[in-house]
Amino acid sequence: MQVEDRAGVVVQPPPLLDLTSRNDCAAKPDLGQARALTLDKDRKALVTAIVDQTAPCLEHAAGTKSLYAVFELPAADPSAVVTGASATAGGGVFAPHVVLLNAQGLRLRELERDKFLFRGNELSVFFRHQADDRYILVTSDPSVVGKSCVQVYETTS
């Protein structure tokens, strides 16, 4: 969501840090709402999702809640590398937790937090697309939402 003040300056809404009042959280993601990754003639695809207060919500077994977006992968290509990135906005960044699901929505594997690195102004991860991967589930990570982090920028000229 983007809001402009009277001077035309873009003002970012504050990040949503507390989901305790959300009572519409589901136990499983709605795979029918998955955004399809459609490959172009160069076998590349780009899809964007905004995960904000209007995003669907998941309630985990531990009772924690997360906002989420889900993406449908095309047929597996053994050479395909998938990049997931969260851009910084207003001094903050979406804290992603990524889970790969099969065609039935069952969890295949997770991408651990230490796999994510800041590259420029994005928190990103790279991974190989495997044969059984059908969906990418990206949720907010309740273990780090609202916490600060320090990053060091290094440049060479």
Coordinates of N, CA, C and O in Angstrom, one line a residue, residues 44-133:
K44 N 12.4 -17.4 -18.2 CA 12.4 -16.6 -16.9 C 11.0 -16.2 -16.5 O 10.1 -16.1 -17.4
A45 N 10.8 -16.0 -15.3 CA 9.5 -15.6 -14.8 C 9.8 -14.6 -13.6 O 10.7 -14.7 -12.9
L46 N 8.9 -13.6 -13.5 CA 8.9 -12.7 -12.4 C 7.5 -12.5 -11.8 O 6.6 -12.3 -12.6
V47 N 7.3 -12.7 -10.6 CA 6.0 -12.5 -10.0 C 6.2 -11.8 -8.6 O 7.2 -12.0 -7.9
T48 N 5.3 -10.8 -8.3 CA 5.5 -10.0 -7.1 C 4.2 -10.2 -6.3 O 3.1 -10.3 -6.8
A49 N 4.4 -10.1 -5.0 CA 3.3 -10.2 -4.1 C 3.5 -9.1 -3.0 O 4.7 -9.0 -2.5
I50 N 2.5 -8.4 -2.6 CA 2.6 -7.5 -1.5 C 1.9 -8.2 -0.3 O 0.8 -8.5 -0.3
V51 N 2.7 -8.4 0.8 CA 2.2 -9.1 2.0 C 2.0 -8.0 3.0 O 3.0 -7.5 3.6
D52 N 0.8 -7.5 3.1 CA 0.5 -6.5 4.1 C -0.7 -6.9 4.9 O -1.1 -8.0 4.9
Q53 N -1.4 -5.9 5.6 CA -2.5 -6.3 6.5 C -3.7 -6.9 5.8 O -4.5 -7.5 6.4
T54 N -3.7 -6.8 4.4 CA -4.8 -7.4 3.7 C -4.5 -8.9 3.2 O -5.3 -9.5 2.7
A55 N -3.3 -9.3 3.5 CA -2.8 -10.7 3.1 C -3.6 -11.7 3.9 O -3.9 -11.5 5.0
P56 N -3.7 -12.9 3.3 CA -4.3 -14.0 4.1 C -3.4 -14.4 5.3 O -2.2 -14.1 5.3
C57 N -4.0 -15.1 6.2 CA -3.3 -15.4 7.5 C -3.3 -16.9 7.7 O -4.4 -17.6 7.5
L58 N -2.2 -17.4 8.3 CA -2.1 -18.8 8.7 C -2.0 -18.9 10.2 O -1.2 -18.1 10.7
E59 N -2.6 -19.9 10.8 CA -2.4 -20.1 12.2 C -1.6 -21.4 12.3 O -2.1 -22.5 11.8
H60 N -0.4 -21.4 12.9 CA 0.4 -22.6 13.0 C 0.0 -23.4 14.2 O -0.7 -22.9 15.1
A61 N 0.5 -24.6 14.2 CA 0.2 -25.5 15.3 C 0.6 -25.0 16.7 O -0.1 -25.2 17.7
A62 N 1.6 -24.2 16.7 CA 2.1 -23.6 18.0 C 1.3 -22.4 18.5 O 1.5 -21.9 19.5
G63 N 0.3 -22.1 17.7 CA -0.6 -21.0 18.0 C -0.2 -19.6 17.5 O -0.9 -18.6 17.6
T64 N 1.0 -19.6 16.8 CA 1.5 -18.4 16.2 C 0.8 -18.1 14.9 O 0.2 -19.1 14.3
K65 N 0.8 -16.9 14.4 CA 0.1 -16.5 13.2 C 1.1 -15.9 12.2 O 2.0 -15.2 12.7
S66 N 0.8 -16.0 10.9 CA 1.7 -15.4 9.9 C 0.8 -15.0 8.7 O -0.2 -15.6 8.4
L67 N 1.2 -13.9 8.1 CA 0.7 -13.5 6.8 C 1.4 -14.3 5.8 O 2.5 -14.7 6.0
Y68 N 0.7 -14.5 4.6 CA 1.4 -15.3 3.6 C 1.0 -15.0 2.2 O 0.0 -14.3 1.9
A69 N 1.8 -15.5 1.3 CA 1.6 -15.5 -0.2 C 2.0 -16.9 -0.6 O 3.0 -17.5 -0.1
V70 N 1.4 -17.4 -1.7 CA 1.7 -18.7 -2.2 C 1.9 -18.6 -3.7 O 1.1 -17.8 -4.4
F71 N 2.9 -19.3 -4.3 CA 3.2 -19.2 -5.7 C 3.2 -20.6 -6.3 O 3.7 -21.5 -5.6
E72 N 2.7 -20.8 -7.5 CA 2.7 -22.1 -8.1 C 3.9 -22.1 -9.1 O 4.0 -21.2 -10.0
L73 N 4.7 -23.1 -9.0 CA 5.9 -23.3 -9.9 C 5.5 -24.0 -11.2 O 4.6 -24.9 -11.2
P74 N 6.2 -23.7 -12.3 CA 6.0 -24.5 -13.5 C 6.7 -25.8 -13.3 O 7.3 -26.1 -12.3
A75 N 6.6 -26.7 -14.3 CA 7.2 -28.0 -14.3 C 8.7 -27.8 -14.0 O 9.3 -26.9 -14.5
A76 N 9.2 -28.8 -13.2 CA 10.6 -28.7 -12.8 C 11.6 -28.8 -14.0 O 11.4 -29.5 -14.9
D77 N 12.6 -27.9 -13.9 CA 13.7 -27.9 -14.8 C 14.9 -28.1 -13.9 O 15.2 -27.3 -13.1
P78 N 15.7 -29.2 -14.2 CA 16.9 -29.4 -13.3 C 17.9 -28.3 -13.2 O 18.6 -28.2 -12.3
S79 N 17.9 -27.4 -14.2 CA 18.8 -26.3 -14.2 C 18.2 -25.0 -13.6 O 18.9 -24.0 -13.4
A80 N 16.9 -25.1 -13.2 CA 16.3 -23.9 -12.7 C 16.7 -23.5 -11.3 O 16.8 -24.3 -10.4
V81 N 17.0 -22.2 -11.2 CA 17.3 -21.6 -9.9 C 16.2 -20.6 -9.6 O 15.9 -19.7 -10.4
V82 N 15.7 -20.7 -8.4 CA 14.6 -19.7 -8.0 C 15.2 -18.7 -7.0 O 16.0 -19.1 -6.2
T83 N 14.9 -17.5 -7.2 CA 15.3 -16.4 -6.3 C 14.1 -15.9 -5.6 O 13.1 -15.5 -6.3
G84 N 14.1 -15.8 -4.3 CA 13.1 -15.1 -3.6 C 13.7 -13.9 -2.9 O 14.8 -14.0 -2.3
A85 N 13.0 -12.7 -2.9 CA 13.6 -11.5 -2.4 C 12.5 -10.7 -1.7 O 11.4 -10.6 -2.2
S86 N 12.9 -10.0 -0.6 CA 12.0 -9.1 0.1 C 12.8 -7.8 0.1 O 13.9 -7.7 0.7
A87 N 12.2 -6.8 -0.5 CA 12.8 -5.4 -0.6 C 12.6 -4.7 0.7 O 11.5 -4.8 1.3
T88 N 13.6 -3.9 1.1 CA 13.4 -3.0 2.3 C 12.4 -1.9 1.9 O 12.4 -1.4 0.8
A89 N 11.7 -1.5 2.9 CA 10.7 -0.4 2.7 C 10.5 0.3 4.0 O 10.2 -0.3 5.1
G90 N 10.8 1.6 4.0 CA 10.6 2.5 5.2 C 11.4 2.0 6.4 O 11.0 2.1 7.5
G91 N 12.6 1.5 6.1 CA 13.5 1.1 7.2 C 13.3 -0.3 7.7 O 13.9 -0.7 8.6
G92 N 12.3 -1.0 7.1 CA 12.0 -2.3 7.6 C 12.1 -3.3 6.4 O 12.2 -2.9 5.2
V93 N 11.9 -4.5 6.7 CA 11.9 -5.6 5.6 C 11.0 -6.7 6.1 O 10.9 -7.0 7.3
F94 N 10.2 -7.2 5.2 CA 9.4 -8.4 5.4 C 10.3 -9.5 5.8 O 11.3 -9.8 5.2
A95 N 10.0 -10.2 7.0 CA 10.8 -11.3 7.5 C 10.2 -12.6 6.9 O 9.3 -13.2 7.5
P96 N 10.8 -13.1 5.8 CA 10.2 -14.3 5.1 C 10.6 -15.6 5.8 O 11.7 -15.8 6.3
H97 N 9.7 -16.5 5.7 CA 9.9 -18.0 6.0 C 9.4 -18.7 4.8 O 8.2 -18.5 4.4
V98 N 10.2 -19.5 4.1 CA 9.9 -20.1 2.9 C 9.8 -21.6 3.0 O 10.7 -22.3 3.6
V99 N 8.7 -22.2 2.5 CA 8.4 -23.6 2.6 C 8.0 -24.1 1.2 O 7.2 -23.5 0.5
L100 N 8.7 -25.2 0.7 CA 8.3 -25.8 -0.6 C 7.3 -26.9 -0.3 O 7.5 -27.7 0.6
L101 N 6.2 -26.8 -1.1 CA 5.1 -27.8 -1.0 C 5.0 -28.6 -2.3 O 5.3 -28.2 -3.4
N102 N 4.4 -29.8 -2.1 CA 4.2 -30.7 -3.3 C 2.8 -30.3 -3.9 O 2.1 -29.4 -3.4
A103 N 2.4 -31.1 -4.9 CA 1.1 -30.8 -5.6 C -0.1 -30.9 -4.6 O -1.1 -30.3 -4.8
Q104 N 0.0 -31.7 -3.6 CA -1.1 -31.9 -2.6 C -1.0 -30.9 -1.5 O -1.8 -30.9 -0.5
G105 N 0.0 -30.0 -1.5 CA 0.2 -29.0 -0.4 C 0.9 -29.5 0.8 O 1.0 -28.9 1.8
L106 N 1.6 -30.7 0.6 CA 2.4 -31.2 1.8 C 3.8 -30.6 1.8 O 4.4 -30.5 0.7
R107 N 4.3 -30.4 3.0 CA 5.6 -29.8 3.1 C 6.7 -30.7 2.7 O 6.7 -31.9 3.1
L108 N 7.5 -30.2 1.8 CA 8.7 -31.0 1.3 C 10.0 -30.6 2.0 O 10.7 -31.4 2.5
R109 N 10.2 -29.3 2.1 CA 11.4 -28.7 2.8 C 11.2 -27.3 3.1 O 10.4 -26.6 2.5
E110 N 12.0 -26.8 4.0 CA 12.0 -25.4 4.4 C 13.4 -24.8 4.0 O 14.4 -25.5 4.0
L111 N 13.4 -23.5 3.8 CA 14.7 -22.8 3.6 C 15.0 -22.1 4.9 O 14.2 -21.2 5.4
E112 N 16.0 -22.5 5.5 CA 16.4 -22.0 6.8 C 16.8 -20.5 6.8 O 17.2 -20.0 5.8
R113 N 16.6 -19.9 7.9 CA 16.8 -18.4 8.0 C 18.2 -18.1 7.6 O 18.5 -17.0 7.0
D114 N 19.2 -18.9 7.9 CA 20.6 -18.6 7.6 C 20.9 -18.6 6.1 O 22.0 -18.2 5.7
K115 N 20.0 -19.1 5.3 CA 20.1 -19.1 3.8 C 19.8 -17.8 3.2 O 20.2 -17.5 2.1
F116 N 19.1 -16.9 4.0 CA 18.8 -15.6 3.5 C 19.9 -14.6 3.7 O 20.5 -14.6 4.8
L117 N 20.2 -13.8 2.7 CA 21.3 -12.8 2.8 C 20.8 -11.5 2.3 O 20.0 -11.5 1.4
F118 N 21.3 -10.4 2.8 CA 21.1 -9.1 2.2 C 22.0 -8.9 1.0 O 23.2 -9.1 1.1
R119 N 21.4 -8.6 -0.1 CA 22.1 -8.3 -1.3 C 21.5 -7.0 -1.8 O 20.4 -6.9 -2.2
G120 N 22.3 -5.9 -1.6 CA 21.8 -4.6 -1.9 C 20.7 -4.3 -0.9 O 20.9 -4.4 0.3
N121 N 19.6 -3.8 -1.3 CA 18.5 -3.5 -0.4 C 17.4 -4.6 -0.3 O 16.3 -4.3 0.1
E122 N 17.8 -5.8 -0.6 CA 16.9 -6.9 -0.6 C 17.4 -8.0 0.3 O 18.6 -8.3 0.3
L123 N 16.5 -8.7 1.1 CA 16.8 -9.9 1.8 C 16.4 -11.0 0.9 O 15.2 -11.1 0.5
S124 N 17.4 -11.8 0.4 CA 17.0 -12.8 -0.6 C 17.6 -14.2 -0.4 O 18.5 -14.3 0.5
V125 N 17.1 -15.1 -1.1 CA 17.5 -16.5 -1.1 C 17.5 -17.1 -2.5 O 16.6 -16.7 -3.3
F126 N 18.4 -18.0 -2.8 CA 18.4 -18.8 -4.0 C 18.3 -20.2 -3.7 O 18.8 -20.7 -2.7
F127 N 17.5 -21.0 -4.5 CA 17.5 -22.4 -4.3 C 17.1 -23.1 -5.6 O 16.6 -22.5 -6.6
R128 N 17.5 -24.4 -5.7 CA 17.2 -25.2 -6.9 C 15.8 -25.7 -6.9 O 15.3 -26.2 -5.9
H129 N 15.1 -25.6 -8.0 CA 13.8 -26.1 -8.2 C 13.9 -27.7 -8.4 O 14.5 -28.1 -9.3
Q130 N 13.3 -28.4 -7.5 CA 13.4 -29.9 -7.5 C 12.1 -30.5 -8.1 O 11.1 -29.8 -8.2
A131 N 12.2 -31.7 -8.5 CA 11.1 -32.3 -9.3 C 9.7 -32.3 -8.6 O 8.7 -32.1 -9.3
D132 N 9.7 -32.5 -7.3 CA 8.4 -32.5 -6.6 C 7.9 -31.2 -6.2 O 6.8 -31.1 -5.7
D133 N 8.7 -30.1 -6.3 CA 8.3 -28.8 -5.9 C 7.2 -28.3 -6.7 O 7.3 -28.3 -8.0

